[in-house]
């Protein structure tokens, strides 16, 4: 008997797709509130391929990785 498939739910763009905590994405805040925001911290860093590879396919380009998850494997992110 095959395993049942879970429904493919859309990721929450306000939460990190790796750990589920709020990602504090300025771009998402602006989208939701309509209030201008400063550039998001994530636009100023390069994410290691090893971090991006862990993002589920359904969440890619849909939800931002949080600073903690980005920092876990990237020395260039820790100064933020």
PDB file of C-alpha atoms in Angstrom:
ATOM      1  CA  UNK A   1       0.000   0.000   0.000  1.00  0.00           C
ATOM      2  CA  UNK A   2       1.518   3.402  -0.946  1.00  0.00           C
ATOM      3  CA  UNK A   3       2.148   6.067   1.650  1.00  0.00           C
ATOM      4  CA  UNK A   4      -0.452   8.824   1.717  1.00  0.00           C
ATOM      5  CA  UNK A   5       0.734  12.130   0.343  1.00  0.00           C
ATOM      6  CA  UNK A   6       0.457  15.254   2.397  1.00  0.00           C
ATOM      7  CA  UNK A   7      -1.149  18.287   0.808  1.00  0.00           C
ATOM      8  CA  UNK A   8       1.393  20.673  -0.647  1.00  0.00           C
ATOM      9  CA  UNK A   9       0.818  23.738   1.492  1.00  0.00           C
ATOM     10  CA  UNK A  10       2.179  27.104   0.513  1.00  0.00           C
ATOM     11  CA  UNK A  11       4.994  28.326   2.738  1.00  0.00           C
ATOM     12  CA  UNK A  12       4.362  31.221   5.114  1.00  0.00           C
ATOM     13  CA  UNK A  13       6.464  34.062   3.658  1.00  0.00           C
ATOM     14  CA  UNK A  14       6.864  35.596   7.133  1.00  0.00           C
ATOM     15  CA  UNK A  15       8.558  32.462   8.536  1.00  0.00           C
ATOM     16  CA  UNK A  16      11.901  30.833   7.850  1.00  0.00           C
ATOM     17  CA  UNK A  17      11.397  27.716   5.724  1.00  0.00           C
ATOM     18  CA  UNK A  18      14.187  25.956   7.661  1.00  0.00           C
ATOM     19  CA  UNK A  19      13.278  26.538  11.316  1.00  0.00           C
ATOM     20  CA  UNK A  20       9.818  28.115  11.219  1.00  0.00           C
ATOM     21  CA  UNK A  21      10.688  31.211  13.249  1.00  0.00           C
ATOM     22  CA  UNK A  22       9.752  34.703  12.030  1.00  0.00           C
ATOM     23  CA  UNK A  23      12.257  35.715   9.358  1.00  0.00           C
ATOM     24  CA  UNK A  24      11.704  39.472   9.807  1.00  0.00           C
ATOM     25  CA  UNK A  25      11.812  40.046   6.066  1.00  0.00           C
ATOM     26  CA  UNK A  26      11.439  43.758   5.322  1.00  0.00           C
ATOM     27  CA  UNK A  27      10.098  43.021   1.852  1.00  0.00           C
ATOM     28  CA  UNK A  28       7.322  40.832   3.277  1.00  0.00           C
ATOM     29  CA  UNK A  29       6.533  43.444   5.933  1.00  0.00           C
ATOM     30  CA  UNK A  30       6.175  46.064   3.213  1.00  0.00           C
ATOM     31  CA  UNK A  31       3.971  43.764   1.125  1.00  0.00           C
ATOM     32  CA  UNK A  32       1.644  43.093   4.067  1.00  0.00           C
ATOM     33  CA  UNK A  33       1.513  46.588   5.571  1.00  0.00           C
ATOM     34  CA  UNK A  34       2.024  48.774   2.511  1.00  0.00           C
ATOM     35  CA  UNK A  35       4.480  50.791   4.589  1.00  0.00           C
ATOM     36  CA  UNK A  36       7.879  51.489   3.006  1.00  0.00           C
ATOM     37  CA  UNK A  37      10.705  49.571   4.658  1.00  0.00           C
ATOM     38  CA  UNK A  38      14.477  49.936   4.498  1.00  0.00           C
ATOM     39  CA  UNK A  39      16.287  47.366   2.359  1.00  0.00           C
ATOM     40  CA  UNK A  40      16.103  43.911   3.916  1.00  0.00           C
ATOM     41  CA  UNK A  41      19.252  42.559   5.565  1.00  0.00           C
ATOM     42  CA  UNK A  42      19.129  39.570   3.212  1.00  0.00           C
ATOM     43  CA  UNK A  43      19.812  41.741   0.171  1.00  0.00           C
ATOM     44  CA  UNK A  44      23.237  42.614   1.600  1.00  0.00           C
ATOM     45  CA  UNK A  45      24.601  39.081   2.089  1.00  0.00           C
ATOM     46  CA  UNK A  46      25.458  36.036   0.030  1.00  0.00           C
ATOM     47  CA  UNK A  47      23.864  32.865   1.307  1.00  0.00           C
ATOM     48  CA  UNK A  48      26.032  29.745   1.200  1.00  0.00           C
ATOM     49  CA  UNK A  49      24.846  27.121  -1.253  1.00  0.00           C
ATOM     50  CA  UNK A  50      24.692  24.637   1.634  1.00  0.00           C
ATOM     51  CA  UNK A  51      22.011  26.769   3.352  1.00  0.00           C
ATOM     52  CA  UNK A  52      19.990  27.368   0.199  1.00  0.00           C
ATOM     53  CA  UNK A  53      20.087  23.663  -0.668  1.00  0.00           C
ATOM     54  CA  UNK A  54      18.236  22.906   2.581  1.00  0.00           C
ATOM     55  CA  UNK A  55      15.241  25.096   1.621  1.00  0.00           C
ATOM     56  CA  UNK A  56      12.347  22.885   0.483  1.00  0.00           C
ATOM     57  CA  UNK A  57      11.569  23.258  -3.214  1.00  0.00           C
ATOM     58  CA  UNK A  58       8.063  24.547  -2.456  1.00  0.00           C
ATOM     59  CA  UNK A  59       9.502  27.432  -0.389  1.00  0.00           C
ATOM     60  CA  UNK A  60      12.223  28.568  -2.782  1.00  0.00           C
ATOM     61  CA  UNK A  61      11.694  32.199  -3.780  1.00  0.00           C
ATOM     62  CA  UNK A  62       8.610  32.187  -1.534  1.00  0.00           C
ATOM     63  CA  UNK A  63       9.987  32.620   2.008  1.00  0.00           C
ATOM     64  CA  UNK A  64      13.213  34.099   3.360  1.00  0.00           C
ATOM     65  CA  UNK A  65      15.695  32.204   5.492  1.00  0.00           C
ATOM     66  CA  UNK A  66      16.125  33.860   8.916  1.00  0.00           C
ATOM     67  CA  UNK A  67      19.421  35.378  10.101  1.00  0.00           C
ATOM     68  CA  UNK A  68      20.069  32.547  12.543  1.00  0.00           C
ATOM     69  CA  UNK A  69      19.805  29.851   9.873  1.00  0.00           C
ATOM     70  CA  UNK A  70      21.785  31.934   7.395  1.00  0.00           C
ATOM     71  CA  UNK A  71      24.482  32.567  10.015  1.00  0.00           C
ATOM     72  CA  UNK A  72      24.774  28.960  11.058  1.00  0.00           C
ATOM     73  CA  UNK A  73      27.070  28.154   8.133  1.00  0.00           C
ATOM     74  CA  UNK A  74      28.165  31.580   6.885  1.00  0.00           C
ATOM     75  CA  UNK A  75      30.869  33.681   8.437  1.00  0.00           C
ATOM     76  CA  UNK A  76      29.958  36.701   6.271  1.00  0.00           C
ATOM     77  CA  UNK A  77      26.464  36.928   7.793  1.00  0.00           C
ATOM     78  CA  UNK A  78      27.376  36.989  11.486  1.00  0.00           C
ATOM     79  CA  UNK A  79      28.171  40.699  11.602  1.00  0.00           C
ATOM     80  CA  UNK A  80      24.586  41.733  10.865  1.00  0.00           C
TER      81      UNK A  80
END
